[in-house]
Short mmCIF file of C-alpha atoms and ligand atoms in Angstrom, two decimals:
data_model
loop_
_atom_site.label_atom_id
_atom_site.label_comp_id
_atom_site.label_asym_id
_atom_site.label_seq_id
_atom_site.Cartn_x
_atom_site.Cartn_y
_atom_site.Cartn_z
CA UNK A 467 8.96 16.83 -13.31
CA UNK A 468 5.22 16.80 -13.77
CA UNK A 469 2.35 15.34 -11.66
CA UNK A 470 0.17 12.84 -13.76
CA UNK A 471 -2.95 13.75 -15.27
CA UNK A 472 -5.02 10.94 -15.13
CA UNK A 473 -7.65 11.61 -12.31
CA UNK A 474 -10.31 9.07 -11.42
CA UNK A 475 -12.95 11.10 -12.95
CA UNK A 476 -11.27 11.29 -16.32
CA UNK A 477 -10.85 7.45 -16.19
CA UNK A 478 -14.11 6.67 -14.91
CA UNK A 479 -16.72 5.35 -17.94
CA UNK A 480 -20.34 7.28 -18.11
CA UNK A 481 -21.65 3.73 -17.55
CA UNK A 482 -19.87 3.68 -13.91
CA UNK A 483 -20.55 7.14 -13.42
CA UNK A 484 -24.71 6.66 -13.82
CA UNK A 485 -24.15 4.13 -11.26
CA UNK A 486 -25.92 5.56 -8.00
CA UNK A 487 -22.70 4.03 -5.38
CA UNK A 488 -20.09 5.41 -7.74
CA UNK A 489 -21.46 8.56 -8.61
CA UNK A 490 -19.25 9.76 -5.24
CA UNK A 491 -15.71 8.76 -7.18
CA UNK A 492 -15.70 12.19 -8.98
CA UNK A 493 -15.92 14.23 -5.73
CA UNK A 494 -13.37 14.36 -2.74
CA UNK A 495 -12.23 12.30 -0.50
CA UNK A 496 -12.41 9.67 -3.53
CA UNK A 497 -11.63 12.01 -6.39
CA UNK A 498 -8.24 12.71 -4.35
CA UNK A 499 -6.92 9.14 -4.31
CA UNK A 500 -3.84 8.70 -6.38
CA UNK A 501 -1.91 11.67 -8.18
CA UNK A 502 0.28 11.33 -5.14
CA UNK A 503 3.59 13.50 -5.32
CA UNK A 504 6.90 12.56 -5.72
CA UNK A 505 9.13 13.69 -3.45
CA UNK A 506 13.13 14.01 -4.15
CA UNK A 507 14.78 13.17 -0.89
CA UNK A 508 17.31 15.60 -0.13
CA UNK A 509 18.85 15.94 3.55
CA UNK A 510 18.63 11.19 4.05
CA UNK A 511 20.39 11.80 0.41
CA UNK A 512 22.75 14.40 0.58
CA UNK A 513 25.95 12.27 0.93
CA UNK A 514 24.74 10.63 -2.44
CA UNK A 515 26.33 11.43 -5.82
CA UNK A 516 24.92 14.33 -8.30
CA UNK A 517 24.12 11.82 -10.53
CA UNK A 518 21.97 8.55 -8.22
CA UNK A 519 18.26 10.38 -7.31
CA UNK A 520 16.41 8.83 -4.76
CA UNK A 521 12.64 10.31 -4.94
CA UNK A 522 9.41 8.30 -2.48
CA UNK A 523 6.55 8.62 -4.10
CA UNK A 524 4.16 10.16 -1.30
CA UNK A 525 1.51 7.83 -0.51
CA UNK A 526 0.75 8.88 2.65
CA UNK A 527 -1.37 12.02 1.09
CA UNK A 528 -3.74 10.24 0.18
CA UNK A 529 -7.07 11.05 1.85
CA UNK A 530 -7.30 7.76 3.78
CA UNK A 531 -3.42 8.04 4.98
CA UNK A 532 -2.55 4.93 3.13
CA UNK A 533 -1.27 3.99 -0.46
CA UNK A 534 -3.59 1.00 0.42
CA UNK A 535 -6.66 3.43 -0.56
CA UNK A 536 -5.73 2.58 -4.19
CA UNK A 537 -6.62 -1.30 -3.65
CA UNK A 538 -9.19 -0.73 -1.98
CA UNK A 539 -11.06 1.93 -4.39
CA UNK A 540 -9.88 -0.61 -7.04
CA UNK A 541 -11.43 -3.51 -5.38
CA UNK A 542 -14.24 -2.19 -4.19
CA UNK A 543 -15.16 -0.61 -8.05
CA UNK A 544 -14.42 -3.69 -9.82
CA UNK A 545 -16.73 -5.85 -7.51
CA UNK A 546 -19.70 -3.19 -7.96
CA UNK A 547 -19.24 -3.63 -11.65
CA UNK A 548 -19.03 -7.16 -11.60
CA UNK A 549 -22.46 -6.28 -9.45
CA UNK A 550 -21.38 -8.70 -6.60
CA UNK A 551 -20.39 -5.96 -3.48
CA UNK A 552 -24.13 -4.08 -3.00
CA UNK A 553 -25.69 -2.24 -0.32
CA UNK A 554 -27.28 -5.44 0.76
CA UNK A 555 -23.62 -7.11 1.72
CA UNK A 556 -21.04 -6.85 4.06
CA UNK A 557 -17.50 -6.06 2.65
CA UNK A 558 -15.45 -8.29 4.59
CA UNK A 559 -11.55 -8.69 4.60
CA UNK A 560 -8.39 -9.50 6.72
CA UNK A 561 -6.31 -6.04 7.17
CA UNK A 562 -3.23 -4.95 8.64
CA UNK A 563 -5.36 -1.70 9.61
CA UNK A 564 -4.22 0.26 6.85
CA UNK A 565 -6.65 -1.39 3.57
CA UNK A 566 -9.54 -1.61 6.22
CA UNK A 567 -9.28 2.24 7.42
CA UNK A 568 -9.40 2.78 3.25
CA UNK A 569 -12.79 0.15 3.32
CA UNK A 570 -14.39 1.69 5.77
CA UNK A 571 -13.50 5.81 4.57
CA UNK A 572 -14.71 4.13 0.68
CA UNK A 573 -17.78 1.92 1.76
CA UNK A 574 -19.29 4.61 4.39
CA UNK A 575 -20.06 7.18 1.18
CA UNK A 576 -21.19 4.63 -0.68
CA UNK A 577 -23.25 3.20 2.23
CA UNK A 578 -21.97 0.10 2.18
CA UNK A 579 -21.23 -2.07 5.44
CA UNK A 580 -17.76 -3.29 6.27
CA UNK A 581 -16.29 -5.63 8.72
CA UNK A 582 -12.75 -5.80 9.22
CA UNK A 583 -10.86 -8.87 10.78
CA UNK A 584 -7.66 -7.62 12.40
CA UNK A 585 -4.82 -8.94 15.04
CA UNK A 586 -5.15 -7.59 18.16
CA UNK A 587 -2.06 -6.41 18.18
CA UNK A 588 -2.72 -3.60 15.89
CA UNK A 589 -2.67 0.12 17.07
CA UNK A 590 -5.29 1.64 18.87
CA UNK A 591 -4.76 4.72 16.40
CA UNK A 592 -5.87 2.47 13.55
CA UNK A 593 -8.78 0.51 15.92
CA UNK A 594 -10.13 4.15 16.47
CA UNK A 595 -9.59 4.63 12.46
CA UNK A 596 -12.17 2.54 12.02
CA UNK A 597 -14.59 2.52 14.14
CA UNK A 598 -14.62 6.07 13.47
CA UNK A 599 -15.50 5.50 10.03
CA UNK A 600 -18.38 2.60 11.41
CA UNK A 601 -17.03 -0.48 10.23
CA UNK A 602 -17.30 -3.36 12.80
CA UNK A 603 -13.94 -4.90 14.13
CA UNK A 604 -13.41 -8.35 14.79
CA UNK A 605 -9.93 -8.88 16.70
CA UNK A 606 -6.87 -11.92 16.07
CA UNK A 607 -4.97 -13.86 18.53
CA UNK A 608 -1.94 -11.26 17.57
CA UNK A 609 0.43 -14.37 18.14
CA UNK A 610 -0.98 -15.66 14.94
CA UNK A 611 -0.46 -12.14 13.10
CA UNK A 612 -2.35 -11.53 9.76
CA UNK A 613 -2.15 -14.75 8.64
CA UNK A 614 -4.57 -16.20 11.39
CA UNK A 615 -6.87 -12.73 10.36
CA UNK A 616 -6.89 -14.43 7.57
CA UNK A 617 -7.43 -17.94 8.53
CA UNK A 618 -10.25 -16.61 10.49
CA UNK A 619 -11.92 -14.53 7.86
CA UNK A 620 -12.10 -17.67 5.58
CA UNK A 621 -14.15 -19.68 7.95
CA UNK A 622 -16.37 -16.91 9.09
CA UNK A 623 -16.91 -16.33 4.98
CA UNK A 624 -17.53 -20.04 4.52
CA UNK A 625 -20.64 -20.91 7.12
CA UNK A 626 -22.06 -17.45 5.93
CA UNK A 627 -23.87 -18.04 2.68
CA UNK A 628 -23.97 -14.99 0.56
CA UNK A 629 -24.13 -12.25 3.73
CA UNK A 630 -20.53 -10.79 2.76
CA UNK A 631 -18.40 -9.63 -0.13
CA UNK A 632 -15.16 -11.30 0.90
CA UNK A 633 -12.69 -8.70 -0.79
CA UNK A 634 -9.54 -10.95 -0.58
CA UNK A 635 -7.04 -8.35 -0.89
CA UNK A 636 -4.27 -11.24 -0.72
CA UNK A 637 -5.83 -12.28 -3.86
CA UNK A 638 -7.32 -10.44 -6.20
CA UNK A 639 -6.30 -9.04 -8.48
CA UNK A 640 -7.42 -5.72 -8.60
CA UNK A 641 -4.97 -5.17 -6.27
CA UNK A 642 -2.19 -5.16 -7.96
CA UNK A 643 -4.38 -3.48 -10.74
CA UNK A 644 -4.40 -0.47 -8.94
CA UNK A 645 -0.59 -0.12 -9.26
CA UNK A 646 -0.83 -1.20 -12.51
CA UNK A 647 -3.14 1.14 -13.88
CA UNK A 648 -2.34 4.44 -11.78
CA UNK A 649 0.59 3.96 -9.68
CA UNK A 650 3.53 2.97 -12.20
CA UNK A 651 1.91 5.36 -14.88
CA UNK A 652 2.44 8.26 -12.22
CA UNK A 653 5.83 7.46 -11.76
CA UNK A 654 6.90 6.90 -15.10
CA UNK A 655 5.82 10.15 -16.06
CA UNK A 656 7.04 11.82 -12.80
CA UNK A 657 10.22 11.13 -13.65
CA UNK A 658 10.50 11.54 -16.99
CA UNK A 659 10.72 7.63 -17.71
CA UNK A 660 14.09 7.40 -16.09
CA UNK A 661 13.76 5.37 -13.35
CA UNK A 662 16.26 2.62 -12.94
CA UNK A 663 15.36 0.91 -9.91
CA UNK A 664 11.90 0.46 -7.71
CA UNK A 665 12.10 -0.48 -4.87
CA UNK A 666 8.97 -1.11 -2.17
CA UNK A 667 8.11 -3.64 0.78
CA UNK A 668 6.06 -6.55 0.36
CA UNK A 669 2.79 -6.96 2.21
CA UNK A 670 -0.02 -8.42 0.15
CA UNK A 671 2.24 -7.74 -2.54
CA UNK A 672 -0.13 -5.81 -4.29
CA UNK A 673 2.35 -2.73 -4.71
CA UNK A 674 5.27 -4.57 -5.70
CA UNK A 675 3.79 -6.41 -8.00
CA UNK A 676 1.20 -3.79 -9.60
CA UNK A 677 3.80 -1.42 -10.38
CA UNK A 678 6.92 -3.66 -11.26
CA UNK A 679 5.36 -5.17 -14.36
CA UNK A 680 4.36 -1.91 -15.43
CA UNK A 681 7.35 -0.46 -15.15
CA UNK A 682 9.39 -3.71 -16.92
CA UNK A 683 6.59 -3.42 -19.38
CA UNK A 684 7.48 -0.27 -20.33
CA UNK A 685 11.43 -0.60 -19.79
CA UNK A 686 12.81 -4.43 -19.48
CA UNK A 687 15.74 -2.98 -17.91
CA UNK A 688 14.66 -0.99 -14.34
CA UNK A 689 15.44 -3.16 -11.47
CA UNK A 690 12.79 -4.11 -9.33
CA UNK A 691 13.60 -4.88 -5.83
CA UNK A 692 11.13 -6.04 -2.78
CA UNK A 693 11.89 -5.25 0.72
CA UNK A 694 11.02 -7.25 3.83
CA UNK A 695 11.88 -7.82 7.21
CA UNK A 696 14.97 -9.65 8.19
CA UNK A 697 13.49 -11.99 10.28
CA UNK A 698 10.09 -13.59 11.46
CA UNK A 699 8.69 -11.35 14.21
CA UNK A 700 9.38 -7.84 13.44
CA UNK A 701 8.34 -4.41 14.30
CA UNK A 702 7.69 -3.38 10.33
CA UNK A 703 3.58 -3.32 10.49
CA UNK A 704 2.63 -4.17 6.45
CA UNK A 705 5.80 -5.65 5.89
CA UNK A 706 5.78 -9.72 5.65
CA UNK A 707 8.92 -11.95 6.12
CA UNK A 708 8.13 -14.03 2.97
CA UNK A 709 9.96 -17.07 4.79
CA UNK A 710 7.63 -17.98 7.28
CA UNK A 711 3.96 -16.15 5.60
CA UNK A 712 1.61 -17.68 3.44
CA UNK A 713 2.46 -16.42 0.75
CA UNK A 714 -0.62 -14.07 -1.24
CA UNK A 715 -2.06 -15.42 -4.53
CA UNK A 716 -1.04 -12.18 -6.20
CA UNK A 717 2.95 -12.50 -5.58
CA UNK A 718 5.40 -13.23 -8.90
CA UNK A 719 8.08 -13.67 -7.62
CA UNK A 720 9.25 -13.34 -11.53
CA UNK A 721 9.23 -9.27 -11.19
CA UNK A 722 11.75 -9.92 -8.85
CA UNK A 723 15.31 -8.63 -9.51
CA UNK A 724 16.92 -9.17 -5.53
CA UNK A 725 15.44 -9.54 -2.31
CA UNK A 726 16.41 -6.36 -0.08
CA UNK A 727 16.35 -7.05 4.06
CA UNK A 728 15.67 -4.36 6.36
CA UNK A 729 16.02 -4.83 10.18
CA UNK A 730 13.65 -2.73 12.62
CA UNK A 731 16.22 -0.63 14.29
CA UNK A 732 17.06 0.33 10.32
CA UNK A 733 13.46 1.09 9.88
CA UNK A 734 12.93 3.22 13.11
CA UNK A 735 16.07 5.12 12.67
CA UNK A 736 14.95 5.91 9.00
CA UNK A 737 11.19 6.81 10.03
CA UNK A 738 13.11 9.36 12.52
CA UNK A 739 15.15 10.83 10.52
CA UNK A 740 12.28 11.45 7.53
CA UNK A 741 10.10 12.86 10.22
CA UNK A 742 13.04 15.29 11.43
CA UNK A 743 15.36 15.74 8.68
CA UNK A 744 12.78 15.50 5.74
CA UNK A 745 9.72 17.28 7.63
CA UNK A 746 8.02 14.13 6.66
CA UNK A 747 5.62 11.86 9.10
CA UNK A 748 5.57 8.41 7.94
CA UNK A 749 4.88 5.24 9.30
CA UNK A 750 7.75 2.12 10.45
CA UNK A 751 7.26 0.44 6.50
CA UNK A 752 8.04 3.84 4.30
CA UNK A 753 10.95 4.02 7.04
CA UNK A 754 12.06 0.76 5.92
CA UNK A 755 12.01 1.19 1.84
CA UNK A 756 13.65 4.36 2.00
CA UNK A 757 16.54 2.89 4.41
CA UNK A 758 16.82 -0.16 1.74
CA UNK A 759 15.98 2.64 -1.67
CA UNK A 760 19.38 4.25 0.11
CA UNK A 761 21.81 1.25 0.66
CA UNK A 762 20.97 0.13 -2.91
CA UNK A 763 21.33 3.84 -3.73
CA UNK A 764 24.79 3.97 -2.26
CA UNK A 765 26.18 1.10 -4.76
CA UNK A 766 25.22 3.05 -7.69
CA UNK A 767 27.13 5.25 -9.82
CA UNK A 768 24.05 6.65 -11.69
CA UNK A 769 20.48 6.10 -11.39
CA UNK A 770 17.27 7.06 -10.17
CA UNK A 771 15.56 5.17 -7.27
CA UNK A 772 12.12 5.37 -6.80
CA UNK A 773 10.46 3.95 -3.47
CA UNK A 774 6.95 4.54 -1.28
CA UNK A 775 6.35 6.58 1.89
CA UNK A 776 3.20 3.77 2.68
CA UNK A 777 1.24 5.42 5.20
CA UNK A 778 1.25 8.48 7.57
CA UNK A 779 2.98 8.42 10.71
CA UNK A 780 0.72 9.39 13.39
CA UNK A 781 -1.01 6.24 13.06
CA UNK A 782 2.37 4.77 15.35
CA UNK A 783 3.53 7.71 17.39
CA UNK A 784 2.43 5.35 20.42
CA UNK A 785 5.23 3.13 19.31
CA UNK A 786 8.22 3.07 22.26
CA UNK A 787 10.75 4.02 18.86
CA UNK A 788 9.89 7.27 19.05
CA UNK A 789 10.78 8.44 22.81
C1 PLP B 1607 1.89 0.69 6.31
C2 PLP B 1607 2.03 -0.16 5.60
N1 PLP B 1607 3.23 -0.80 4.46
C3 PLP B 1607 2.86 -1.47 3.70
C4 PLP B 1607 2.16 -2.36 2.98
C5 PLP B 1607 2.74 -3.51 1.71
O1 PLP B 1607 1.76 -2.60 0.64
P1 PLP B 1607 1.23 -3.69 -0.38
O2 PLP B 1607 0.19 -4.85 0.67
O3 PLP B 1607 0.82 -3.01 -1.14
O4 PLP B 1607 2.06 -4.70 -0.22
C6 PLP B 1607 1.05 -1.95 3.68
C7 PLP B 1607 -0.28 -3.19 3.03
O5 PLP B 1607 -1.07 -3.13 3.91
C8 PLP B 1607 0.74 -1.52 4.96
O6 PLP B 1607 -0.18 -1.61 5.61
#
């Protein structure tokens, strides 16, 4: 196992380095985005045979605390490169919280104003982090979920002329490209090309689509299995129940080898176990991913299953399931 060497500074062209908005990419915190460790799950996977391994990509260790640092960085850099995003515009998007935190961190460094639209039900921790980075917050009806926040942004942008750059993570190809260009090559290198199954929850679907598309191009035998909540009303922040939600424009169901479903209870239980048995404090969608990865691994005679630890657990400490 080795860690992929492709730091962002290595892949930036000279032209990008010379853009004054982009020079901050080469030093922390932005240079720390990506190249996350791949953690072998030990105690929660100890019942599996030696021939079946389960690994978790530690995306919670990104500087903004989630996998969405990758998405936000790619969206912002691509938009700056195309001339669509400047300091004179406000970046606006709807998010369940994590992408907003990543936009806010990145744009604070670049001097670009940010407005985040999210359901009022988002955790206090997330709202406080966003405000701490200086982002403007607009809160929408919690009963309408992330789809309601999306509709609100569209209305606002429609009537606002040139004021905004609408990042539109649900329909922006830069979202899945972040994972196609970096996350997937890291996984291939860190597993020495041995990965057989990839398991990831669906939110904007960027992680699943970008990683799966690259993995299948590398080896068409790799199975890619998306995770979603088993009911429309659920407690897995960041994940979508695809039957009842707006399907993101970037989603590509042809990459899906088999749908995996998770209950709140399974996700909460695994989130607690990851803290108490693996020393890894992560969010509920990470618990859902690991729960599904383990259920899949239990059916295999041999294999190398990789899943994603989407975000840090300290954003959920006020949730009752910790009690
Ligand atoms: C906590 C959490 N988990 C999982 C996801 C899903 O990731 P993706 O949007 O790449 O599908 C998100 C997305 O917002 C998230 O915030």
